[in-house]
Amino acid sequence: MECFSTTCRNNLLPRLKTTQGNSQLLTTGYFSTFPPKPQGKCSHGGILDSSRFSGAKGGINKDSTSPLFSPHHYLHLKAATLATEATLTVLRDLRDSVGHRNFLKLFSVKQVPALVFVMDTTGSMFEEIHAARLRAQSIIQSRANSPGQLGTFVLVPFHDPGVGPVFETDDPGQFMQHMEGLMALGGGDEPEMCLSAIQLALTHSPPLSEIFVFTDASPKDAHLFAVVKALSLEKQSKVTFLLTEDPNYTKESRGRLMRRKRRSREPLSPDRFNLYSSLSSLSGGLTIFTTNSDIHRVSTIVEDNTAADKVTLLHVESHKDLMSVHTFRVDSSVKNVTLHVSGTMTECILTSPSDQSQSLLNEEGPLAVLQQFQGLYRVNLFPPLQPGQWKLQAKSNGHLTFNVIGDSGVDFLYYFAIITNETHPGLARVDGNPTAGVPAFLVVAVTGLGSDEEASFSHATLLGAEGESLQQVKLNSSSSSIYSLEELVGLVDPFPRVPFCIRLSGEDSRGNKLERVSTEMVEPTHIQIQ
C-alpha cells in the first residue's frame, strides 16, 4: 500500500503475508531507476532512493533508526537482532562442518602464531641457519604438549638471484626436515633478493604474523620496498631483522668481505640497511645488528614473540643521546613480561609502580634480570608482577627500540571507517590508509575477555614513533565483553600527518587500568583521489 508520510507503518498488504503454494509474493525493495520498478512493488525507500515516488510510494528498508533513510526505521532493532541470529546460525553451521580448529584458523581468531622464517642461504650464513633450526626445534617441542597448538610453519629461502620456493606446512616434522635440508652455499655481490622473499612470506602467512629475517646482506630489490611495506601494514604483520653484519663494514676494515666474494671494491655504505630499519619500524618489529657468535642467543627473540597469547605493552623508538623516559602498564591479566631493547645502551634504570629502582646494566636487583647480547638486551621481570605503571629510563649514543610484551588473552583489533550515505547508510571501512588532515572513525573490537570478565575502555591514544601522544580519541562505549555485539567507535578529527600507532586504555572491573598497544605504524596518505 502507498505511504503518505516518512514512516511507512503497516504498508504490507495482509494477503501478501501468507505465501500461496510455492509462489514468492514478496521481493526486496527496488532502488533508484534501474531496473525500473514494476507497478505495485515496494521501493527500498529513504531520501537517497528516487523510486520512492512511483507507486507503491514509500519504502520498506530497516537499515537505520532514522526515518529520513529508513521508512521502516521502527523495525530496525528487531531486524538487526534477526540478522545477527541468522549470521550466528550460519557461522555455527560452518564450524560444525569444518571443525573448531579450522573454523578459528579461517577467521584468524585465537590461532597459534605462525612461525615464519625468511632465510639468506648464501655461503656466509651457516651459523644463522643453525640458530634458526635450533629455535624452530625448541618452539615445536614447547608446543608438542598442547594438542591443536602447533600452528603454521613458513620458510622462504633466498640468495642472488634465486628466491623461494616457499615451504608452508602445518606438520612440524616436515618443517624440521625441510630446515635440515637448508644449505649455506655460494655467494656473489653484496646485495641479495631479500625484499622479494619477504613479499612471498607476507603473502603466504596469516594476518598478525611475526616474520623473522636472517641475513647479512643489503637488499638488491629495493624497488619492492613500497609494496612490501603496504602488504605488512595491511596484514598487520611484524617484520624483525636479525642481521649478522656491521653497517660500517668496509673492505679495508673487515676481512669477511672475501667470504662473500663481493665484486665491488668500493667501501660499503653504512646506510645500506636503512630499508630494513624502516620496514621493521613501520611494522612494529626490530632490527638487530649482531654477530655470528651471538646469533644463537639473540634468536631467543623468535621464541619470545611466537608464544601464544602475547600482547604488546610498549613499543617505542628513541633517537636521543640524552636520557629517554618511557612507561608501560601491567594489569592483573598480564603474566611473564619480557622487555627487548635493540641498539647499545650506556645506562638503563627500571622503576616499579612502588618506586623501587634497579640499574639493569650495573647490578643485580629485585625487579628483573638482564641478558646482554651483541645488539640486543633481553630483560625478564621477576614474578609476582606488580600491577601498575612501570618506568624505563635509558641512555644511548645511538638509536634504540624498546618492545615490552607479556602473556594475556585480552587484546584488540581495529580498523578505520567513514560515514557513507549510499544505499545502506552507516560506517564503511576505509580501503587502504586514512587520509591525513581529514576526519574519520576508529572502530575497535576487544578480544579475549571471558564471559565472567568485564572491562571498560574509555579512549585510544594515537602515538608517534617516539611514543609521544598525537591525539586522544574518546570511545563511545562503557563496557565490552567477548559476547558483546558492540564495537567501540571514536572520531579521529583530523588524522595526523605523520605515522602513528594506537594504544587502547581502560579499566577492569576492579578499577585497575588496562593498556594495550598495536605496534604497526599507520601511515596516513596525503593524496585523495575522487
mmCIF file of C-alpha atoms in Angstrom, residues 192-467:
data_model
loop_
_atom_site.group_PDB
_atom_site.id
_atom_site.type_symbol
_atom_site.label_atom_id
_atom_site.label_comp_id
_atom_site.label_asym_id
_atom_site.label_seq_id
_atom_site.Cartn_x
_atom_site.Cartn_y
_atom_site.Cartn_z
ATOM 1 C CA GLU A 192 70.530 -10.032 -2.437
ATOM 2 C CA MET A 193 66.837 -10.590 -3.125
ATOM 3 C CA CYS A 194 65.655 -10.119 0.449
ATOM 4 C CA LEU A 195 62.540 -7.967 -0.112
ATOM 5 C CA SER A 196 61.249 -10.407 -2.754
ATOM 6 C CA ALA A 197 61.474 -13.167 -0.149
ATOM 7 C CA ILE A 198 59.693 -11.058 2.484
ATOM 8 C CA GLN A 199 56.923 -10.315 -0.018
ATOM 9 C CA LEU A 200 56.441 -14.068 -0.528
ATOM 10 C CA ALA A 201 56.439 -14.665 3.233
ATOM 11 C CA LEU A 202 53.787 -11.992 3.806
ATOM 12 C CA THR A 203 51.639 -13.398 1.002
ATOM 13 C CA HIS A 204 51.745 -16.951 2.375
ATOM 14 C CA SER A 205 51.450 -16.253 6.111
ATOM 15 C CA PRO A 206 48.229 -15.486 8.039
ATOM 16 C CA PRO A 207 47.453 -11.971 9.297
ATOM 17 C CA LEU A 208 49.083 -10.815 12.550
ATOM 18 C CA SER A 209 52.176 -12.974 11.916
ATOM 19 C CA GLU A 210 55.722 -12.403 13.177
ATOM 20 C CA ILE A 211 58.254 -12.685 10.344
ATOM 21 C CA PHE A 212 61.940 -13.213 11.159
ATOM 22 C CA VAL A 213 64.555 -12.403 8.523
ATOM 23 C CA PHE A 214 68.084 -13.828 8.890
ATOM 24 C CA THR A 215 70.634 -12.186 6.572
ATOM 25 C CA ASP A 216 73.939 -10.348 6.380
ATOM 26 C CA ALA A 217 73.307 -8.594 3.044
ATOM 27 C CA SER A 218 71.506 -5.446 1.946
ATOM 28 C CA PRO A 219 68.541 -5.636 -0.497
ATOM 29 C CA LYS A 220 69.129 -5.827 -4.235
ATOM 30 C CA ASP A 221 65.388 -5.400 -4.892
ATOM 31 C CA ALA A 222 64.888 -2.018 -3.189
ATOM 32 C CA HIS A 223 62.188 -1.139 -5.753
ATOM 33 C CA LEU A 224 59.844 -3.540 -3.877
ATOM 34 C CA PHE A 225 60.019 -1.612 -0.603
ATOM 35 C CA ALA A 226 56.703 0.264 -1.002
ATOM 36 C CA VAL A 227 54.874 -2.942 -1.968
ATOM 37 C CA VAL A 228 56.305 -4.931 0.964
ATOM 38 C CA LYS A 229 55.583 -2.087 3.394
ATOM 39 C CA ALA A 230 51.952 -1.809 2.249
ATOM 40 C CA LEU A 231 51.489 -5.589 2.487
ATOM 41 C CA SER A 232 52.923 -5.804 6.013
ATOM 42 C CA LEU A 233 50.676 -2.961 7.225
ATOM 43 C CA GLU A 234 47.594 -4.427 5.541
ATOM 44 C CA LYS A 235 48.157 -7.816 7.224
ATOM 45 C CA GLN A 236 49.335 -6.154 10.475
ATOM 46 C CA SER A 237 52.360 -8.479 10.452
ATOM 47 C CA LYS A 238 55.640 -7.574 12.164
ATOM 48 C CA VAL A 239 58.965 -7.977 10.359
ATOM 49 C CA THR A 240 62.074 -8.417 12.535
ATOM 50 C CA PHE A 241 65.593 -8.477 11.041
ATOM 51 C CA LEU A 242 68.463 -10.416 12.634
ATOM 52 C CA LEU A 243 71.481 -9.006 10.800
ATOM 53 C CA THR A 244 74.902 -10.585 11.342
ATOM 54 C CA GLU A 245 76.657 -7.655 9.753
ATOM 55 C CA ASP A 246 78.165 -4.389 10.875
ATOM 56 C CA PRO A 247 76.617 -1.488 8.912
ATOM 57 C CA ASN A 248 80.007 0.294 8.969
ATOM 58 C CA TYR A 249 81.733 -2.736 7.461
ATOM 59 C CA THR A 250 84.143 -1.944 4.584
ATOM 60 C CA LYS A 251 86.687 -3.876 2.591
ATOM 61 C CA GLU A 252 89.517 -2.161 4.466
ATOM 62 C CA SER A 253 88.103 -2.851 7.937
ATOM 63 C CA ARG A 254 86.863 -6.421 7.731
ATOM 64 C CA GLY A 255 88.385 -9.466 6.078
ATOM 65 C CA ARG A 256 84.999 -11.173 5.917
ATOM 66 C CA LEU A 257 84.339 -9.349 2.652
ATOM 67 C CA MET A 258 86.213 -12.078 0.820
ATOM 68 C CA ARG A 259 83.891 -14.778 2.153
ATOM 69 C CA ARG A 260 81.034 -13.292 0.153
ATOM 70 C CA LYS A 261 83.263 -12.766 -2.893
ATOM 71 C CA ARG A 262 81.936 -9.272 -3.375
ATOM 72 C CA ARG A 263 82.687 -7.813 -6.758
ATOM 73 C CA SER A 264 82.680 -4.206 -5.596
ATOM 74 C CA ARG A 265 85.909 -2.684 -4.325
ATOM 75 C CA GLU A 266 84.109 0.386 -3.010
ATOM 76 C CA PRO A 267 83.581 0.867 0.756
ATOM 77 C CA LEU A 268 80.051 -0.228 1.621
ATOM 78 C CA SER A 269 77.603 2.463 2.718
ATOM 79 C CA PRO A 270 76.505 2.342 6.372
ATOM 80 C CA ASP A 271 73.022 3.335 5.091
ATOM 81 C CA ARG A 272 72.564 0.178 3.034
ATOM 82 C CA PHE A 273 70.361 -1.442 5.718
ATOM 83 C CA ASN A 274 68.082 1.598 6.098
ATOM 84 C CA LEU A 275 65.203 -0.040 4.245
ATOM 85 C CA TYR A 276 65.259 -2.923 6.737
ATOM 86 C CA SER A 277 65.196 -0.497 9.658
ATOM 87 C CA SER A 278 62.295 1.442 8.089
ATOM 88 C CA LEU A 279 60.288 -1.733 7.450
ATOM 89 C CA SER A 280 60.771 -3.087 10.975
ATOM 90 C CA SER A 281 59.957 0.323 12.452
ATOM 91 C CA LEU A 282 56.712 0.714 10.498
ATOM 92 C CA SER A 283 55.561 -2.895 11.050
ATOM 93 C CA GLY A 284 56.320 -2.897 14.789
ATOM 94 C CA GLY A 285 59.311 -5.257 14.625
ATOM 95 C CA LEU A 286 63.015 -4.799 15.449
ATOM 96 C CA THR A 287 66.253 -4.546 13.501
ATOM 97 C CA ILE A 288 69.076 -6.197 15.451
ATOM 98 C CA PHE A 289 72.737 -5.896 14.364
ATOM 99 C CA THR A 290 74.527 -8.830 15.945
ATOM 100 C CA THR A 291 77.393 -11.260 15.227
ATOM 101 C CA ASN A 292 77.778 -14.906 14.247
ATOM 102 C CA SER A 293 78.928 -15.746 17.765
ATOM 103 C CA ASP A 294 75.796 -14.158 19.329
ATOM 104 C CA ILE A 295 73.123 -15.151 16.781
ATOM 105 C CA HIS A 296 72.177 -18.295 18.754
ATOM 106 C CA ARG A 297 71.350 -16.279 21.876
ATOM 107 C CA VAL A 298 69.837 -13.307 20.029
ATOM 108 C CA SER A 299 67.443 -15.674 18.258
ATOM 109 C CA THR A 300 65.642 -16.293 21.584
ATOM 110 C CA ILE A 301 63.557 -13.320 20.459
ATOM 111 C CA VAL A 302 61.863 -15.703 17.995
ATOM 112 C CA GLU A 303 60.547 -17.877 20.836
ATOM 113 C CA ASP A 304 59.579 -14.881 22.958
ATOM 114 C CA ASN A 305 57.398 -13.406 20.220
ATOM 115 C CA THR A 306 55.749 -16.531 18.796
ATOM 116 C CA ALA A 307 54.340 -17.884 22.068
ATOM 117 C CA ALA A 308 50.531 -17.904 22.264
ATOM 118 C CA ASP A 309 48.609 -15.002 23.844
ATOM 119 C CA LYS A 310 51.402 -12.438 23.505
ATOM 120 C CA VAL A 311 50.288 -8.821 23.866
ATOM 121 C CA THR A 312 52.309 -5.630 23.472
ATOM 122 C CA LEU A 313 52.512 -3.190 26.390
ATOM 123 C CA LEU A 314 55.058 -0.770 24.865
ATOM 124 C CA HIS A 315 56.732 -0.264 21.501
ATOM 125 C CA VAL A 316 58.747 2.903 21.052
ATOM 126 C CA GLU A 317 61.920 4.199 19.409
ATOM 127 C CA SER A 318 64.416 6.689 20.765
ATOM 128 C CA HIS A 319 66.974 8.716 18.820
ATOM 129 C CA LYS A 320 68.100 10.857 21.751
ATOM 130 C CA ASP A 321 71.625 10.970 23.168
ATOM 131 C CA LEU A 322 70.085 12.207 26.440
ATOM 132 C CA MET A 323 68.207 10.015 28.886
ATOM 133 C CA SER A 324 64.857 8.952 27.415
ATOM 134 C CA VAL A 325 61.927 8.024 29.677
ATOM 135 C CA HIS A 326 59.196 5.537 28.731
ATOM 136 C CA THR A 327 56.345 3.975 30.700
ATOM 137 C CA PHE A 328 54.260 0.829 30.316
ATOM 138 C CA ARG A 329 51.352 -0.511 32.352
ATOM 139 C CA VAL A 330 50.973 -4.025 33.770
ATOM 140 C CA ASP A 331 47.454 -5.166 34.721
ATOM 141 C CA SER A 332 46.230 -8.195 36.649
ATOM 142 C CA SER A 333 45.687 -10.283 33.482
ATOM 143 C CA VAL A 334 49.342 -9.943 32.374
ATOM 144 C CA LYS A 335 51.961 -12.598 33.146
ATOM 145 C CA ASN A 336 55.612 -13.170 32.095
ATOM 146 C CA VAL A 337 56.682 -9.685 30.998
ATOM 147 C CA THR A 338 59.742 -9.521 28.709
ATOM 148 C CA LEU A 339 61.485 -6.373 27.501
ATOM 149 C CA HIS A 340 63.592 -6.337 24.328
ATOM 150 C CA VAL A 341 65.870 -3.391 23.531
ATOM 151 C CA SER A 342 67.779 -3.271 20.239
ATOM 152 C CA GLY A 343 70.823 -0.993 19.975
ATOM 153 C CA THR A 344 73.537 -0.148 22.514
ATOM 154 C CA MET A 345 72.660 1.384 25.886
ATOM 155 C CA THR A 346 75.055 3.155 28.225
ATOM 156 C CA GLU A 347 72.564 3.349 31.092
ATOM 157 C CA CYS A 348 69.185 1.747 31.871
ATOM 158 C CA ILE A 349 67.058 2.159 35.022
ATOM 159 C CA LEU A 350 63.841 0.232 35.652
ATOM 160 C CA THR A 351 61.369 1.581 38.236
ATOM 161 C CA SER A 352 58.395 -0.380 39.598
ATOM 162 C CA PRO A 353 54.933 1.034 40.444
ATOM 163 C CA SER A 354 56.032 1.138 44.112
ATOM 164 C CA ASP A 355 59.018 3.382 43.150
ATOM 165 C CA GLN A 356 61.632 0.662 43.610
ATOM 166 C CA SER A 357 64.507 1.138 41.107
ATOM 167 C CA GLN A 358 67.172 -1.104 39.599
ATOM 168 C CA SER A 359 70.077 -0.159 37.340
ATOM 169 C CA LEU A 360 69.854 -3.038 34.869
ATOM 170 C CA LEU A 361 73.332 -2.671 33.347
ATOM 171 C CA ASN A 362 75.277 -2.369 36.595
ATOM 172 C CA GLU A 363 73.651 -4.510 39.249
ATOM 173 C CA GLU A 364 71.524 -7.482 40.090
ATOM 174 C CA GLY A 365 68.333 -6.406 41.757
ATOM 175 C CA PRO A 366 64.831 -7.297 42.916
ATOM 176 C CA LEU A 367 62.899 -6.271 39.805
ATOM 177 C CA ALA A 368 64.351 -8.048 36.781
ATOM 178 C CA VAL A 369 67.223 -9.986 35.244
ATOM 179 C CA LEU A 370 69.035 -8.744 32.140
ATOM 180 C CA GLN A 371 70.757 -10.779 29.417
ATOM 181 C CA GLN A 372 73.030 -8.759 27.155
ATOM 182 C CA PHE A 373 73.944 -9.895 23.653
ATOM 183 C CA GLN A 374 75.533 -8.040 20.751
ATOM 184 C CA GLY A 375 72.790 -5.695 19.501
ATOM 185 C CA LEU A 376 70.036 -6.899 21.873
ATOM 186 C CA TYR A 377 69.125 -6.698 25.556
ATOM 187 C CA ARG A 378 66.564 -9.142 26.945
ATOM 188 C CA VAL A 379 65.012 -8.269 30.321
ATOM 189 C CA ASN A 380 62.650 -10.559 32.253
ATOM 190 C CA LEU A 381 60.601 -9.067 35.094
ATOM 191 C CA PHE A 382 60.519 -11.222 38.220
ATOM 192 C CA PRO A 383 57.183 -12.656 39.366
ATOM 193 C CA PRO A 384 54.931 -11.837 41.090
ATOM 194 C CA LEU A 385 54.408 -8.825 38.836
ATOM 195 C CA GLN A 386 53.389 -5.570 40.458
ATOM 196 C CA PRO A 387 50.336 -4.184 38.650
ATOM 197 C CA GLY A 388 50.562 -0.513 37.767
ATOM 198 C CA GLN A 389 52.778 1.821 35.766
ATOM 199 C CA TRP A 390 56.427 0.826 35.266
ATOM 200 C CA LYS A 391 59.063 3.338 34.164
ATOM 201 C CA LEU A 392 62.099 2.752 31.968
ATOM 202 C CA GLN A 393 64.923 5.305 31.672
ATOM 203 C CA ALA A 394 67.622 4.638 29.101
ATOM 204 C CA LYS A 395 70.609 6.438 27.657
ATOM 205 C CA SER A 396 72.439 5.670 24.415
ATOM 206 C CA ASN A 397 74.703 7.300 21.883
ATOM 207 C CA GLY A 398 72.566 5.974 19.042
ATOM 208 C CA HIS A 399 69.198 4.563 18.037
ATOM 209 C CA LEU A 400 67.233 2.335 20.453
ATOM 210 C CA THR A 401 63.978 0.411 20.008
ATOM 211 C CA PHE A 402 62.047 -0.770 23.074
ATOM 212 C CA ASN A 403 59.475 -3.550 22.923
ATOM 213 C CA VAL A 404 57.630 -4.852 26.011
ATOM 214 C CA ILE A 405 55.466 -7.981 25.684
ATOM 215 C CA GLY A 406 53.530 -10.123 28.155
ATOM 216 C CA ASP A 407 51.156 -13.086 28.319
ATOM 217 C CA SER A 408 47.474 -12.097 28.314
ATOM 218 C CA GLY A 409 44.347 -13.105 26.433
ATOM 219 C CA VAL A 410 42.972 -9.539 26.380
ATOM 220 C CA ASP A 411 43.878 -7.641 23.202
ATOM 221 C CA PHE A 412 42.167 -5.610 20.480
ATOM 222 C CA LEU A 413 41.642 -5.349 16.732
ATOM 223 C CA TYR A 414 40.802 -2.128 14.885
ATOM 224 C CA TYR A 415 40.053 -0.522 11.554
ATOM 225 C CA PHE A 416 39.192 2.942 10.201
ATOM 226 C CA ALA A 417 35.841 3.919 8.716
ATOM 227 C CA ILE A 418 33.987 6.829 7.152
ATOM 228 C CA ILE A 419 30.273 7.669 7.031
ATOM 229 C CA THR A 420 28.660 6.659 3.774
ATOM 230 C CA ASN A 421 25.194 7.778 2.635
ATOM 231 C CA GLU A 422 24.790 5.336 -0.217
ATOM 232 C CA THR A 423 22.049 2.660 -0.453
ATOM 233 C CA HIS A 424 22.864 1.449 3.059
ATOM 234 C CA PRO A 425 23.954 4.436 5.185
ATOM 235 C CA GLY A 426 26.389 3.819 8.006
ATOM 236 C CA LEU A 427 30.116 3.307 8.576
ATOM 237 C CA ALA A 428 32.147 1.888 5.705
ATOM 238 C CA ARG A 429 35.664 0.578 6.208
ATOM 239 C CA VAL A 430 38.400 2.760 4.714
ATOM 240 C CA ASP A 431 40.099 0.938 1.859
ATOM 241 C CA GLY A 432 43.835 1.464 2.331
ATOM 242 C CA ASN A 433 45.301 4.135 4.581
ATOM 243 C CA PRO A 434 43.324 7.007 6.142
ATOM 244 C CA THR A 435 43.856 10.475 4.670
ATOM 245 C CA ALA A 436 45.991 12.952 6.634
ATOM 246 C CA GLY A 437 44.123 16.048 7.824
ATOM 247 C CA VAL A 438 40.690 14.508 7.184
ATOM 248 C CA PRO A 439 38.328 13.245 9.941
ATOM 249 C CA ALA A 440 37.340 9.542 10.082
ATOM 250 C CA PHE A 441 36.281 6.973 12.665
ATOM 251 C CA LEU A 442 38.382 4.494 14.619
ATOM 252 C CA VAL A 443 36.490 1.215 15.190
ATOM 253 C CA VAL A 444 37.858 -1.101 17.906
ATOM 254 C CA ALA A 445 36.883 -4.639 18.959
ATOM 255 C CA VAL A 446 38.262 -6.003 22.237
ATOM 256 C CA THR A 447 39.116 -9.716 22.187
ATOM 257 C CA GLY A 448 39.740 -12.305 24.867
ATOM 258 C CA LEU A 449 37.560 -11.128 27.749
ATOM 259 C CA GLY A 450 35.819 -14.125 29.330
ATOM 260 C CA SER A 451 32.054 -14.235 29.922
ATOM 261 C CA ASP A 452 32.649 -13.561 33.617
ATOM 262 C CA GLU A 453 35.018 -10.634 32.991
ATOM 263 C CA GLU A 454 34.184 -7.007 32.450
ATOM 264 C CA ALA A 455 36.301 -4.110 31.310
ATOM 265 C CA SER A 456 35.551 -0.592 30.137
ATOM 266 C CA PHE A 457 37.653 1.178 27.534
ATOM 267 C CA SER A 458 37.354 4.946 27.575
ATOM 268 C CA HIS A 459 39.783 6.120 24.930
ATOM 269 C CA ALA A 460 42.524 5.339 22.431
ATOM 270 C CA THR A 461 45.684 7.405 22.012
ATOM 271 C CA LEU A 462 47.474 7.902 18.693
ATOM 272 C CA LEU A 463 51.216 7.685 19.401
ATOM 273 C CA GLY A 464 54.112 8.926 17.271
ATOM 274 C CA ALA A 465 57.282 6.919 16.565
ATOM 275 C CA GLU A 466 58.964 8.061 19.787
ATOM 276 C CA GLY A 467 55.907 7.383 21.944
#
